[in-house]
């Protein structure tokens, strides 16, 4: 996930106040809606369908990097569970995706000027080139930001391994803001370092945790700039490295990485649909991304979001909803390192002249849902706020301005479709995100199912009342 929602508690109070006073509430008798929504929550919490599916996805298949055989298996599997859930139409959208593999495990060994060795915890950044066989060795130069590198002379950087070591800002309640502040260093660090003649680029993992699991994520190269290996260190390793080179600038680091690029691979988005009975041409789309990084299980990022979307459709079906509008769950492919699935979905929507009422994404993790971030007109957002009292207490409590998702962004930009993203309690997300800790065991069934029910509830209201 890349989307950042920075709205806080003040917004929440304002939104609640608006919600209570909204004309949408005054005009319609919502008792029936309130009752139906509470049944959605009860059913989700007791049946745990999303959680059961997520267990299969994580434990039977595992991580699903684009182009991998696991990604192909997960597409087949999600199509199968969709086919057997009784939806009206299940189909695949073909798309070619990048195919990069990490290869044999990376190594980073720090050697001080006395010859003492220390092994650091490291992961290649997605898309990185390999080091030459046997690794690349150099002295390490620590910096805090891309801007700092821009101010350095070439002589200072040339032949060195550049080490970006900005701390994660722990002061934000919405941790996505802290992630967003450092993620540019991860994606552009290698280019900025190579422009000054560095031989490799390493970063302190962008994480709120204080452990030694390195966190990967996508990196980039630029035309005309030499490609250099790029990697992330666990934060404890980053701290050790910083301490050692401060005292002993002659210390060297040997970085060994075995990554490989392959030809683009054929892949698919998976789409499950319930057809609208009155306005079949108005589509409400809800999705997550089926691909993940290649470490951990991709449980929170974004197995949870996919199972939220599919689980929401299944809940509505089981509780007897015959939608007026067409409701689609989309499991997008390739969010993490290319967004090709999201672009393909938008391209086909334009080609087929489809009309989307709204696009919704869950890509913030399977933690307790708190609200939605919405990109729409103010009137539309006010209408959504009018529904706040229909959600059970301690679930959805705001519709904040601005939000959506990486996969639905292309549809929004191509067609102007309003979009929104499910916001969750983000305290633990960036402890796990893109690391070997993002495993099924870190997902709590009740928290996950509250997200599924929240999505089902908002889809139910959007289908019934439009936007
Ligand atoms: Zn994600």
GROMACS .gro file of C-alpha atoms and ligand atoms in nm, residues 1-2 289 301-302 335-336 363 433-434, ligand 1:
model
   11
    1UNK     CA    1   0.000   0.000   0.000
    2UNK     CA    2   0.116   0.347  -0.070
  289UNK     CA    3  -0.427  -0.619  -0.474
  301UNK     CA    4  -0.054  -0.611   0.240
  302UNK     CA    5  -0.276  -0.692   0.072
  335UNK     CA    6   0.025  -0.296  -0.728
  336UNK     CA    7   0.360  -0.333  -0.558
  363UNK     CA    8  -0.496  -0.158   0.094
  433UNK     CA    9   0.458  -0.393   0.594
  434UNK     CA   10   0.682  -0.536   0.316
  468LIG    ZN1   11  -0.050  -0.283  -0.068
   0.00000   0.00000   0.00000
